[in-house]
């Protein structure tokens, strides 16, 4: 299958990075990912700079990008204030983020889930006026740091509410990396049945090492869109110890080995992942960055060729 990957490293990946990352490094991260084949990005977030200082340079990052025409740039737009900022930039898709569970919603957005849905109405309206595409991101779709496993009914209720507002694309976030393949299967198939017209994207974290198993569950239900971050960077501010997104290079390696197409160059991804590790001054969670070579030469290509 042809699989579409959204690189979220410069947003979800860096959002919780304690040390400020220079704007030029964020821009270079995106340019390098483009060089490796990425064509979709969640670039940054128009959250309040007071709440998330790491994203205070949202406008500067978007303005500094030099990317081909076919590259799609998304930005997180948490509220109307963020949407007004996004409207002055080139972000074509506005990612409207909300939590599926009450406690995560209170901790993250200081409001109930229903209030969070209601607050998105003017954002969707402005997106329409400005000719941008609104995309919903449902955090804690599988598990919540406060409430445990997220009930499926709650996910369906939120998804229906968002669909009523006009969202036709939804990212299901395994924010704290607790999802297991059988849960992914049930959640995805239930949503496909309830809202067949909605495009689903899986946003998986690898906290418990199950992200690729969960991708496998998504693939078996025909899900062709996934999100990942170079090097597997990322975390969750309300779940200490929660590790990053599935690493883009690990996801691409897995998909190529399984015979899927991504448009990515795995060797370049690994090279750029190592660059990112140097920039952040630490070892990153991505497995392929550390994996020993298999065979004598060109180990990564070798794995791909071995499976055709
Ligand atoms: Zn995430």
mmCIF file of C-alpha atoms and ligand atoms in Angstrom:
data_model
loop_
_atom_site.group_PDB
_atom_site.id
_atom_site.type_symbol
_atom_site.label_atom_id
_atom_site.label_comp_id
_atom_site.label_asym_id
_atom_site.label_seq_id
_atom_site.Cartn_x
_atom_site.Cartn_y
_atom_site.Cartn_z
ATOM 1 C CA UNK A 1 0.000 0.000 0.000
ATOM 2 C CA UNK A 2 0.998 3.606 -0.450
ATOM 3 C CA UNK A 3 1.467 5.016 3.037
ATOM 4 C CA UNK A 4 1.475 8.689 3.933
ATOM 5 C CA UNK A 5 3.592 9.743 6.899
ATOM 6 C CA UNK A 6 3.313 13.094 8.658
ATOM 7 C CA UNK A 7 6.569 14.160 10.318
ATOM 8 C CA UNK A 8 5.706 15.689 13.699
ATOM 9 C CA UNK A 9 9.226 16.035 15.107
ATOM 10 C CA UNK A 10 9.342 19.830 15.047
ATOM 11 C CA UNK A 11 6.039 20.057 16.978
ATOM 12 C CA UNK A 12 5.169 17.014 19.106
ATOM 13 C CA UNK A 13 8.810 15.985 19.186
ATOM 14 C CA UNK A 14 10.280 19.268 20.364
ATOM 15 C CA UNK A 15 7.322 20.621 22.328
ATOM 16 C CA UNK A 16 8.543 19.111 25.604
ATOM 17 C CA UNK A 17 12.246 19.589 24.980
ATOM 18 C CA UNK A 18 13.404 21.383 28.145
ATOM 19 C CA UNK A 19 16.172 23.398 26.447
ATOM 20 C CA UNK A 20 15.056 25.986 23.847
ATOM 21 C CA UNK A 21 15.812 24.663 20.361
ATOM 22 C CA UNK A 22 16.944 27.434 17.970
ATOM 23 C CA UNK A 23 14.498 28.356 15.212
ATOM 24 C CA UNK A 24 17.178 27.562 12.585
ATOM 25 C CA UNK A 25 17.513 24.026 13.965
ATOM 26 C CA UNK A 26 13.749 23.479 13.692
ATOM 27 C CA UNK A 27 13.826 24.757 10.108
ATOM 28 C CA UNK A 28 16.802 22.548 9.286
ATOM 29 C CA UNK A 29 15.024 19.537 10.816
ATOM 30 C CA UNK A 30 12.149 20.090 8.382
ATOM 31 C CA UNK A 31 14.448 20.717 5.408
ATOM 32 C CA UNK A 32 16.355 17.523 6.198
ATOM 33 C CA UNK A 33 13.114 15.537 6.483
ATOM 34 C CA UNK A 34 12.033 16.939 3.095
ATOM 35 C CA UNK A 35 15.396 15.778 1.717
ATOM 36 C CA UNK A 36 14.604 12.282 3.072
ATOM 37 C CA UNK A 37 11.196 12.270 1.341
ATOM 38 C CA UNK A 38 8.758 13.775 3.864
ATOM 39 C CA UNK A 39 5.875 15.655 2.231
ATOM 40 C CA UNK A 40 3.638 16.336 5.222
ATOM 41 C CA UNK A 41 4.575 18.091 8.420
ATOM 42 C CA UNK A 42 3.024 19.119 11.663
ATOM 43 C CA UNK A 43 5.394 22.073 11.798
ATOM 44 C CA UNK A 44 4.594 23.958 14.963
ATOM 45 C CA UNK A 45 1.900 25.065 17.370
ATOM 46 C CA UNK A 46 0.122 28.366 17.871
ATOM 47 C CA UNK A 47 -0.286 27.770 21.592
ATOM 48 C CA UNK A 48 0.301 30.611 23.983
ATOM 49 C CA UNK A 49 4.064 31.232 24.153
ATOM 50 C CA UNK A 50 3.626 31.550 27.905
ATOM 51 C CA UNK A 51 2.237 28.016 28.141
ATOM 52 C CA UNK A 52 4.780 26.451 25.762
ATOM 53 C CA UNK A 53 7.840 28.694 25.289
ATOM 54 C CA UNK A 54 9.394 26.125 22.910
ATOM 55 C CA UNK A 55 6.690 26.980 20.322
ATOM 56 C CA UNK A 56 6.971 30.770 20.673
ATOM 57 C CA UNK A 57 8.728 30.967 17.279
ATOM 58 C CA UNK A 58 5.796 29.400 15.351
ATOM 59 C CA UNK A 59 5.544 32.266 12.845
ATOM 60 C CA UNK A 60 9.317 32.421 12.322
ATOM 61 C CA UNK A 61 9.609 28.681 11.672
ATOM 62 C CA UNK A 62 6.835 28.736 9.049
ATOM 63 C CA UNK A 63 8.216 31.877 7.424
ATOM 64 C CA UNK A 64 11.718 30.406 7.280
ATOM 65 C CA UNK A 65 10.781 27.234 5.406
ATOM 66 C CA UNK A 66 11.953 26.733 1.854
ATOM 67 C CA UNK A 67 10.071 23.624 0.760
ATOM 68 C CA UNK A 68 8.653 22.312 -2.541
ATOM 69 C CA UNK A 69 5.092 23.167 -3.600
ATOM 70 C CA UNK A 70 3.729 19.709 -2.856
ATOM 71 C CA UNK A 71 4.727 19.827 0.822
ATOM 72 C CA UNK A 72 1.731 20.151 3.159
ATOM 73 C CA UNK A 73 2.298 22.229 6.270
ATOM 74 C CA UNK A 74 0.120 21.757 9.313
ATOM 75 C CA UNK A 75 0.127 23.817 12.474
ATOM 76 C CA UNK A 76 -1.584 23.183 15.784
ATOM 77 C CA UNK A 77 -4.305 25.730 16.404
ATOM 78 C CA UNK A 78 -5.631 25.273 19.944
ATOM 79 C CA UNK A 79 -8.095 28.180 20.002
ATOM 80 C CA UNK A 80 -9.372 31.209 18.099
ATOM 81 C CA UNK A 81 -6.392 33.320 19.151
ATOM 82 C CA UNK A 82 -4.078 30.651 17.693
ATOM 83 C CA UNK A 83 -6.219 30.483 14.548
ATOM 84 C CA UNK A 84 -5.885 34.235 14.034
ATOM 85 C CA UNK A 85 -2.108 33.868 14.238
ATOM 86 C CA UNK A 86 -2.169 30.869 11.877
ATOM 87 C CA UNK A 87 -4.264 32.813 9.357
ATOM 88 C CA UNK A 88 -1.324 35.160 8.825
ATOM 89 C CA UNK A 89 0.999 32.253 7.933
ATOM 90 C CA UNK A 90 1.224 29.669 5.165
ATOM 91 C CA UNK A 91 -0.008 26.701 7.274
ATOM 92 C CA UNK A 92 -2.537 25.053 4.934
ATOM 93 C CA UNK A 93 -3.998 22.691 7.507
ATOM 94 C CA UNK A 94 -5.001 23.653 11.026
ATOM 95 C CA UNK A 95 -4.781 20.903 13.582
ATOM 96 C CA UNK A 96 -7.404 21.404 16.273
ATOM 97 C CA UNK A 97 -6.306 19.538 19.342
ATOM 98 C CA UNK A 98 -8.523 18.335 22.150
ATOM 99 C CA UNK A 99 -8.494 15.578 24.746
ATOM 100 C CA UNK A 100 -10.972 12.725 24.709
ATOM 101 C CA UNK A 101 -10.979 12.282 28.507
ATOM 102 C CA UNK A 102 -12.239 14.834 31.057
ATOM 103 C CA UNK A 103 -9.156 14.885 33.310
ATOM 104 C CA UNK A 104 -6.692 15.199 30.419
ATOM 105 C CA UNK A 105 -8.857 17.953 28.944
ATOM 106 C CA UNK A 106 -8.861 19.836 32.254
ATOM 107 C CA UNK A 107 -5.097 19.420 32.668
ATOM 108 C CA UNK A 108 -4.275 20.305 29.071
ATOM 109 C CA UNK A 109 -6.911 22.871 28.108
ATOM 110 C CA UNK A 110 -8.502 23.825 31.412
ATOM 111 C CA UNK A 111 -12.000 22.969 30.198
ATOM 112 C CA UNK A 112 -14.382 20.040 29.821
ATOM 113 C CA UNK A 113 -14.435 17.918 26.655
ATOM 114 C CA UNK A 114 -17.750 19.447 25.553
ATOM 115 C CA UNK A 115 -16.407 22.949 26.118
ATOM 116 C CA UNK A 116 -13.313 22.037 24.090
ATOM 117 C CA UNK A 117 -15.508 20.894 21.194
ATOM 118 C CA UNK A 118 -17.629 24.064 21.422
ATOM 119 C CA UNK A 119 -14.503 26.259 21.420
ATOM 120 C CA UNK A 120 -13.486 24.776 18.071
ATOM 121 C CA UNK A 121 -16.570 26.079 16.268
ATOM 122 C CA UNK A 122 -15.209 29.588 15.562
ATOM 123 C CA UNK A 123 -11.846 28.038 14.643
ATOM 124 C CA UNK A 124 -13.483 25.842 12.002
ATOM 125 C CA UNK A 125 -15.417 28.854 10.744
ATOM 126 C CA UNK A 126 -12.254 30.929 10.399
ATOM 127 C CA UNK A 127 -10.471 28.016 8.702
ATOM 128 C CA UNK A 128 -13.260 27.949 6.090
ATOM 129 C CA UNK A 129 -13.111 31.707 5.573
ATOM 130 C CA UNK A 130 -9.335 31.539 5.176
ATOM 131 C CA UNK A 131 -9.433 28.515 2.855
ATOM 132 C CA UNK A 132 -7.557 26.242 5.266
ATOM 133 C CA UNK A 133 -8.393 22.652 6.107
ATOM 134 C CA UNK A 134 -9.362 21.907 9.719
ATOM 135 C CA UNK A 135 -8.054 18.589 11.053
ATOM 136 C CA UNK A 136 -8.987 17.265 14.491
ATOM 137 C CA UNK A 137 -6.431 15.693 16.801
ATOM 138 C CA UNK A 138 -7.959 13.538 19.538
ATOM 139 C CA UNK A 139 -5.443 13.234 22.365
ATOM 140 C CA UNK A 140 -5.741 10.342 24.810
ATOM 141 C CA UNK A 141 -7.832 8.346 22.316
ATOM 142 C CA UNK A 142 -6.566 5.077 23.790
ATOM 143 C CA UNK A 143 -5.293 5.868 27.272
ATOM 144 C CA UNK A 144 -5.225 8.776 29.703
ATOM 145 C CA UNK A 145 -2.507 9.514 32.272
ATOM 146 C CA UNK A 146 -5.231 10.178 34.868
ATOM 147 C CA UNK A 147 -8.116 7.869 33.951
ATOM 148 C CA UNK A 148 -6.447 4.785 32.499
ATOM 149 C CA UNK A 149 -7.860 3.107 29.399
ATOM 150 C CA UNK A 150 -10.097 5.453 27.399
ATOM 151 C CA UNK A 151 -13.606 4.018 26.935
ATOM 152 C CA UNK A 152 -14.458 3.465 23.277
ATOM 153 C CA UNK A 153 -17.851 5.162 23.750
ATOM 154 C CA UNK A 154 -16.072 8.350 24.764
ATOM 155 C CA UNK A 155 -13.917 8.309 21.606
ATOM 156 C CA UNK A 156 -17.006 7.769 19.457
ATOM 157 C CA UNK A 157 -18.897 10.547 21.228
ATOM 158 C CA UNK A 158 -16.074 13.052 20.706
ATOM 159 C CA UNK A 159 -15.563 11.982 17.082
ATOM 160 C CA UNK A 160 -19.282 12.452 16.355
ATOM 161 C CA UNK A 161 -19.209 15.890 17.967
ATOM 162 C CA UNK A 162 -16.230 16.878 15.849
ATOM 163 C CA UNK A 163 -17.823 15.503 12.703
ATOM 164 C CA UNK A 164 -20.932 17.583 13.408
ATOM 165 C CA UNK A 165 -18.653 20.632 13.478
ATOM 166 C CA UNK A 166 -17.374 19.741 10.017
ATOM 167 C CA UNK A 167 -14.158 17.805 10.654
ATOM 168 C CA UNK A 168 -13.555 15.229 7.963
ATOM 169 C CA UNK A 169 -10.103 14.191 9.079
ATOM 170 C CA UNK A 170 -9.171 12.996 12.570
ATOM 171 C CA UNK A 171 -5.892 12.043 14.157
ATOM 172 C CA UNK A 172 -6.230 9.430 16.872
ATOM 173 C CA UNK A 173 -3.513 10.097 19.416
ATOM 174 C CA UNK A 174 -2.023 7.405 21.616
ATOM 175 C CA UNK A 175 -0.632 10.256 23.674
ATOM 176 C CA UNK A 176 0.888 8.183 26.481
ATOM 177 C CA UNK A 177 1.655 5.067 24.458
ATOM 178 C CA UNK A 178 -0.684 2.611 26.158
ATOM 179 C CA UNK A 179 -2.555 1.364 23.061
ATOM 180 C CA UNK A 180 -2.367 -2.309 22.168
ATOM 181 C CA UNK A 181 -3.152 -3.768 18.727
ATOM 182 C CA UNK A 182 -6.531 -5.262 19.693
ATOM 183 C CA UNK A 183 -7.640 -1.896 21.100
ATOM 184 C CA UNK A 184 -6.444 -0.100 17.946
ATOM 185 C CA UNK A 185 -8.419 -2.594 15.854
ATOM 186 C CA UNK A 186 -11.629 -2.144 17.842
ATOM 187 C CA UNK A 187 -11.326 1.659 17.993
ATOM 188 C CA UNK A 188 -10.479 2.082 14.315
ATOM 189 C CA UNK A 189 -13.102 -0.366 13.040
ATOM 190 C CA UNK A 190 -15.785 1.204 15.270
ATOM 191 C CA UNK A 191 -14.961 4.668 13.945
ATOM 192 C CA UNK A 192 -14.874 3.415 10.357
ATOM 193 C CA UNK A 193 -18.358 1.995 10.888
ATOM 194 C CA UNK A 194 -19.773 5.013 12.753
ATOM 195 C CA UNK A 195 -18.202 7.703 10.541
ATOM 196 C CA UNK A 196 -17.228 6.060 7.237
ATOM 197 C CA UNK A 197 -16.644 9.414 5.534
ATOM 198 C CA UNK A 198 -13.979 10.515 8.050
ATOM 199 C CA UNK A 199 -10.302 10.050 7.170
ATOM 200 C CA UNK A 200 -8.368 8.530 10.086
ATOM 201 C CA UNK A 201 -4.715 9.121 10.930
ATOM 202 C CA UNK A 202 -2.890 7.137 13.633
ATOM 203 C CA UNK A 203 -0.601 9.100 15.929
ATOM 204 C CA UNK A 204 1.292 6.529 17.975
ATOM 205 C CA UNK A 205 3.838 6.803 20.747
ATOM 206 C CA UNK A 206 6.312 4.044 21.550
ATOM 207 C CA UNK A 207 6.319 4.333 25.342
ATOM 208 C CA UNK A 208 5.703 0.615 25.834
ATOM 209 C CA UNK A 209 7.298 -0.609 22.614
ATOM 210 C CA UNK A 210 4.028 -1.395 20.829
ATOM 211 C CA UNK A 211 3.841 1.395 18.286
ATOM 212 C CA UNK A 212 4.764 -0.729 15.255
ATOM 213 C CA UNK A 213 2.473 -3.549 16.371
ATOM 214 C CA UNK A 214 -0.246 -0.898 16.506
ATOM 215 C CA UNK A 215 0.678 0.297 13.000
ATOM 216 C CA UNK A 216 0.252 -3.319 11.871
ATOM 217 C CA UNK A 217 -3.258 -3.306 13.365
ATOM 218 C CA UNK A 218 -4.001 -0.060 11.509
ATOM 219 C CA UNK A 219 -2.664 -1.424 8.218
ATOM 220 C CA UNK A 220 -4.886 -4.492 8.461
ATOM 221 C CA UNK A 221 -7.906 -2.153 8.577
ATOM 222 C CA UNK A 222 -6.712 -0.151 5.591
ATOM 223 C CA UNK A 223 -5.348 2.859 7.504
ATOM 224 C CA UNK A 224 -2.754 4.457 5.229
ATOM 225 C CA UNK A 225 -1.853 7.549 7.246
ATOM 226 C CA UNK A 226 0.492 7.631 10.230
ATOM 227 C CA UNK A 227 2.451 10.189 12.206
ATOM 228 C CA UNK A 228 5.991 9.867 13.501
ATOM 229 C CA UNK A 229 8.986 11.926 14.579
ATOM 230 C CA UNK A 230 12.572 11.710 13.414
ATOM 231 C CA UNK A 231 14.636 9.894 16.049
ATOM 232 C CA UNK A 232 11.470 9.128 18.032
ATOM 233 C CA UNK A 233 11.635 12.402 19.950
ATOM 234 C CA UNK A 234 8.657 13.637 21.974
ATOM 235 C CA UNK A 235 6.747 13.087 25.185
ATOM 236 C CA UNK A 236 3.748 14.236 27.175
ATOM 237 C CA UNK A 237 3.939 16.990 29.836
ATOM 238 C CA UNK A 238 1.357 15.224 32.026
ATOM 239 C CA UNK A 239 2.868 11.772 31.794
ATOM 240 C CA UNK A 240 6.432 11.851 33.085
ATOM 241 C CA UNK A 241 8.459 9.084 31.515
ATOM 242 C CA UNK A 242 6.212 8.779 28.469
ATOM 243 C CA UNK A 243 8.615 8.488 25.584
ATOM 244 C CA UNK A 244 8.347 9.816 22.112
ATOM 245 C CA UNK A 245 6.433 9.233 18.941
ATOM 246 C CA UNK A 246 7.221 6.190 16.875
ATOM 247 C CA UNK A 247 10.500 7.072 15.136
ATOM 248 C CA UNK A 248 10.078 8.001 11.469
ATOM 249 C CA UNK A 249 13.081 5.868 10.443
ATOM 250 C CA UNK A 250 11.776 2.834 12.381
ATOM 251 C CA UNK A 251 8.313 3.251 10.857
ATOM 252 C CA UNK A 252 9.712 3.610 7.326
ATOM 253 C CA UNK A 253 12.017 0.623 7.806
ATOM 254 C CA UNK A 254 9.086 -1.488 9.001
ATOM 255 C CA UNK A 255 6.773 -0.358 6.186
ATOM 256 C CA UNK A 256 9.378 -0.920 3.457
ATOM 257 C CA UNK A 257 10.232 -4.340 4.860
ATOM 258 C CA UNK A 258 6.525 -5.207 4.733
ATOM 259 C CA UNK A 259 6.389 -4.162 1.080
ATOM 260 C CA UNK A 260 4.665 -0.791 1.451
ATOM 261 C CA UNK A 261 5.648 2.465 -0.272
ATOM 262 C CA UNK A 262 6.399 5.626 1.670
ATOM 263 C CA UNK A 263 8.455 7.823 -0.668
ATOM 264 C CA UNK A 264 11.165 8.063 2.016
ATOM 265 C CA UNK A 265 14.872 7.308 1.646
ATOM 266 C CA UNK A 266 15.765 5.254 4.716
ATOM 267 C CA UNK A 267 19.508 5.897 4.545
ATOM 268 C CA UNK A 268 18.918 9.663 4.533
ATOM 269 C CA UNK A 269 16.468 9.396 7.429
ATOM 270 C CA UNK A 270 19.070 7.618 9.541
ATOM 271 C CA UNK A 271 21.697 10.199 8.594
ATOM 272 C CA UNK A 272 19.359 13.056 9.576
ATOM 273 C CA UNK A 273 18.293 11.256 12.755
ATOM 274 C CA UNK A 274 21.938 11.131 13.815
ATOM 275 C CA UNK A 275 22.249 14.836 13.040
ATOM 276 C CA UNK A 276 19.231 15.519 15.275
ATOM 277 C CA UNK A 277 20.774 13.449 18.053
ATOM 278 C CA UNK A 278 23.872 15.666 17.845
ATOM 279 C CA UNK A 279 21.768 18.837 17.896
ATOM 280 C CA UNK A 280 19.876 17.758 21.017
ATOM 281 C CA UNK A 281 23.043 16.456 22.629
ATOM 282 C CA UNK A 282 21.697 13.047 23.602
ATOM 283 C CA UNK A 283 20.894 9.601 22.355
ATOM 284 C CA UNK A 284 17.425 9.420 20.780
ATOM 285 C CA UNK A 285 14.908 6.592 21.236
ATOM 286 C CA UNK A 286 14.850 5.549 17.523
ATOM 287 C CA UNK A 287 16.102 1.958 17.232
ATOM 288 C CA UNK A 288 17.484 2.116 13.718
ATOM 289 C CA UNK A 289 19.869 4.913 14.697
ATOM 290 C CA UNK A 290 21.630 2.418 16.973
ATOM 291 C CA UNK A 291 21.060 -0.875 15.174
ATOM 292 C CA UNK A 292 24.193 -2.713 14.059
ATOM 293 C CA UNK A 293 24.623 -3.360 10.335
ATOM 294 C CA UNK A 294 23.263 -6.583 8.888
ATOM 295 C CA UNK A 295 25.524 -8.144 6.260
ATOM 296 C CA UNK A 296 28.673 -6.653 4.831
ATOM 297 C CA UNK A 297 27.551 -3.520 2.986
ATOM 298 C CA UNK A 298 24.560 -1.223 2.656
ATOM 299 C CA UNK A 299 22.719 -2.846 5.550
ATOM 300 C CA UNK A 300 19.525 -0.806 5.282
ATOM 301 C CA UNK A 301 19.059 -1.300 1.568
ATOM 302 C CA UNK A 302 19.854 -4.967 2.141
ATOM 303 C CA UNK A 303 16.940 -5.395 4.496
ATOM 304 C CA UNK A 304 14.607 -3.692 2.061
ATOM 305 C CA UNK A 305 15.792 -5.794 -0.878
ATOM 306 C CA UNK A 306 15.613 -9.026 1.086
ATOM 307 C CA UNK A 307 11.860 -8.679 1.371
ATOM 308 C CA UNK A 308 11.348 -7.039 -2.023
HETATM 309 ZN ZN1 LIG B 1 1.913 12.846 20.462
#
